[in-house]
């Protein structure tokens, strides 16, 4: 087994999130045009994939968000050299000097766990703690560890510390059957399987567009991956990868957030650099609630116009192509300011209804029991002081503030900065009065 020298203690870098507040004056009516930032959920595993290559990986249209900053710090810590110029990140993975992901990175960002698979594939070992991130549910990682075990890794868990080691010959391709189409576990299988000996077949793989982007990126690097967009991925192991350049597509969840803002506030907006097909079900539901939507797949644009209060909806979250759990909170926000009764069933993360309590403080009539929420629309909502409980929940409160009378102050917006380049900047581009406090 290739042993990586433990020089990690020399690289104690910390990524600190500033404690911020967002101020939004409502009610507002929106009108404007914005370009959607690169996808957070796509770029993070692509950055981890750079570990697999003993050379240069260049990613463009990379969002300037805290989670990307955290991943850059992780890569630098283990020995990669990252050079960032605006929205372009160049990663030199020639040398990997450390296979341990330090605690202060893991506690900030749950997706750091996918680095384990890349380290196993590259150097045959990796260490991490159980990850942190938003408190939206249990999100067990045992499925991640089972993926690595299927490929021949030995896993040791002790006091929250995870140590994974491959055999002397490295990882070996295998058949992996996921009990749930987990995005993270599918990414883990892809990153660990690319350099494994033989063929890896993943049954029950996640079908999210971000998985498709990762497959495209890996193939650009010289990997052999087939089946993106289906429930079965086939990975033919290769001996090495090559230098590559890849453009990250627009973030469908950020786009969905700003579409929700128009639903809550009324008005119209043009969203550019996002693929409408990746938001098919949310767009259909917005039309059902009263919006006029125009899609342009060729130009990658979405136009939305909303001239009435949103009507009631029934929706249930689930793995793609079902309704995305990351948009459940923004939808709840505009439905709270709508007209009629809506019902939401959360089937992915049991903690996603934490934002409902904050919406109630704004006058929202929301009743939750278990995984179900009933929303009785009322307009306008009441401005006040609320707290961002998680990333998407914080953005949802900004959506609700656009339909509230007066100034809403959203506290603890460090979560929002993890996934949105500048929420206030984008809302101002649509005509809202939004600023950081």
PDB file of N, CA and C in Angstrom, residues 12 16 30 102 110 112 128-129 147 176 188 198 250 268 290 333 349 359 386 414:
ATOM      1  N   UNK A  12      -2.498  23.910   9.195  1.00  0.00           N
ATOM      2  CA  UNK A  12      -3.714  24.225   9.935  1.00  0.00           C
ATOM      3  C   UNK A  12      -4.332  25.514   9.413  1.00  0.00           C
ATOM      4  N   UNK A  16     -13.394  30.487   7.965  1.00  0.00           N
ATOM      5  CA  UNK A  16     -14.372  31.051   8.874  1.00  0.00           C
ATOM      6  C   UNK A  16     -15.509  31.705   8.134  1.00  0.00           C
ATOM      7  N   UNK A  30     -41.032  42.408  -8.504  1.00  0.00           N
ATOM      8  CA  UNK A  30     -39.733  42.233  -9.132  1.00  0.00           C
ATOM      9  C   UNK A  30     -39.784  42.371 -10.642  1.00  0.00           C
ATOM     10  N   UNK A 102      -8.783  17.272   7.976  1.00  0.00           N
ATOM     11  CA  UNK A 102      -8.867  17.723   9.368  1.00  0.00           C
ATOM     12  C   UNK A 102     -10.291  18.073   9.787  1.00  0.00           C
ATOM     13  N   UNK A 110     -20.631  19.028   4.814  1.00  0.00           N
ATOM     14  CA  UNK A 110     -20.916  17.603   4.778  1.00  0.00           C
ATOM     15  C   UNK A 110     -20.340  16.921   3.538  1.00  0.00           C
ATOM     16  N   UNK A 112     -17.672  17.130   2.237  1.00  0.00           N
ATOM     17  CA  UNK A 112     -16.250  16.803   2.337  1.00  0.00           C
ATOM     18  C   UNK A 112     -16.015  15.298   2.400  1.00  0.00           C
ATOM     19  N   UNK A 128     -11.063  10.685   7.851  1.00  0.00           N
ATOM     20  CA  UNK A 128     -11.998  11.793   8.020  1.00  0.00           C
ATOM     21  C   UNK A 128     -12.814  11.552   9.281  1.00  0.00           C
ATOM     22  N   UNK A 129     -13.477  12.574   9.743  1.00  0.00           N
ATOM     23  CA  UNK A 129     -14.460  12.427  10.809  1.00  0.00           C
ATOM     24  C   UNK A 129     -15.850  12.432  10.194  1.00  0.00           C
ATOM     25  N   UNK A 147     -20.248   1.545   0.114  1.00  0.00           N
ATOM     26  CA  UNK A 147     -19.749   1.658  -1.263  1.00  0.00           C
ATOM     27  C   UNK A 147     -18.256   1.389  -1.301  1.00  0.00           C
ATOM     28  N   UNK A 176     -22.180  -2.690  -7.180  1.00  0.00           N
ATOM     29  CA  UNK A 176     -22.651  -1.965  -6.009  1.00  0.00           C
ATOM     30  C   UNK A 176     -24.148  -1.735  -6.171  1.00  0.00           C
ATOM     31  N   UNK A 188     -19.458   9.042  -4.436  1.00  0.00           N
ATOM     32  CA  UNK A 188     -18.391   8.261  -3.796  1.00  0.00           C
ATOM     33  C   UNK A 188     -17.983   7.082  -4.678  1.00  0.00           C
ATOM     34  N   UNK A 198     -10.515  -3.065 -13.042  1.00  0.00           N
ATOM     35  CA  UNK A 198     -11.703  -3.745 -13.525  1.00  0.00           C
ATOM     36  C   UNK A 198     -12.895  -2.823 -13.651  1.00  0.00           C
ATOM     37  N   UNK A 250     -25.113  26.023 -14.810  1.00  0.00           N
ATOM     38  CA  UNK A 250     -25.831  26.846 -13.852  1.00  0.00           C
ATOM     39  C   UNK A 250     -26.499  26.045 -12.756  1.00  0.00           C
ATOM     40  N   UNK A 268     -41.860  39.934 -12.976  1.00  0.00           N
ATOM     41  CA  UNK A 268     -41.325  39.099 -14.046  1.00  0.00           C
ATOM     42  C   UNK A 268     -39.799  39.103 -13.977  1.00  0.00           C
ATOM     43  N   UNK A 290     -50.113  29.475 -11.094  1.00  0.00           N
ATOM     44  CA  UNK A 290     -50.538  30.724 -11.717  1.00  0.00           C
ATOM     45  C   UNK A 290     -49.485  31.478 -12.496  1.00  0.00           C
ATOM     46  N   UNK A 333     -42.228  28.984   1.262  1.00  0.00           N
ATOM     47  CA  UNK A 333     -42.242  30.421   1.532  1.00  0.00           C
ATOM     48  C   UNK A 333     -43.241  31.138   0.635  1.00  0.00           C
ATOM     49  N   UNK A 349     -35.345  14.614   3.769  1.00  0.00           N
ATOM     50  CA  UNK A 349     -34.720  15.010   5.032  1.00  0.00           C
ATOM     51  C   UNK A 349     -35.781  15.397   6.043  1.00  0.00           C
ATOM     52  N   UNK A 359     -41.177  30.905   9.435  1.00  0.00           N
ATOM     53  CA  UNK A 359     -42.252  31.474   8.609  1.00  0.00           C
ATOM     54  C   UNK A 359     -43.492  31.771   9.449  1.00  0.00           C
ATOM     55  N   UNK A 386     -36.025  37.096  11.999  1.00  0.00           N
ATOM     56  CA  UNK A 386     -36.049  35.638  11.918  1.00  0.00           C
ATOM     57  C   UNK A 386     -34.618  35.114  11.773  1.00  0.00           C
ATOM     58  N   UNK A 414     -24.771  32.920   7.750  1.00  0.00           N
ATOM     59  CA  UNK A 414     -23.576  32.174   7.347  1.00  0.00           C
ATOM     60  C   UNK A 414     -23.972  30.962   6.515  1.00  0.00           C
TER      61      UNK A 414
END
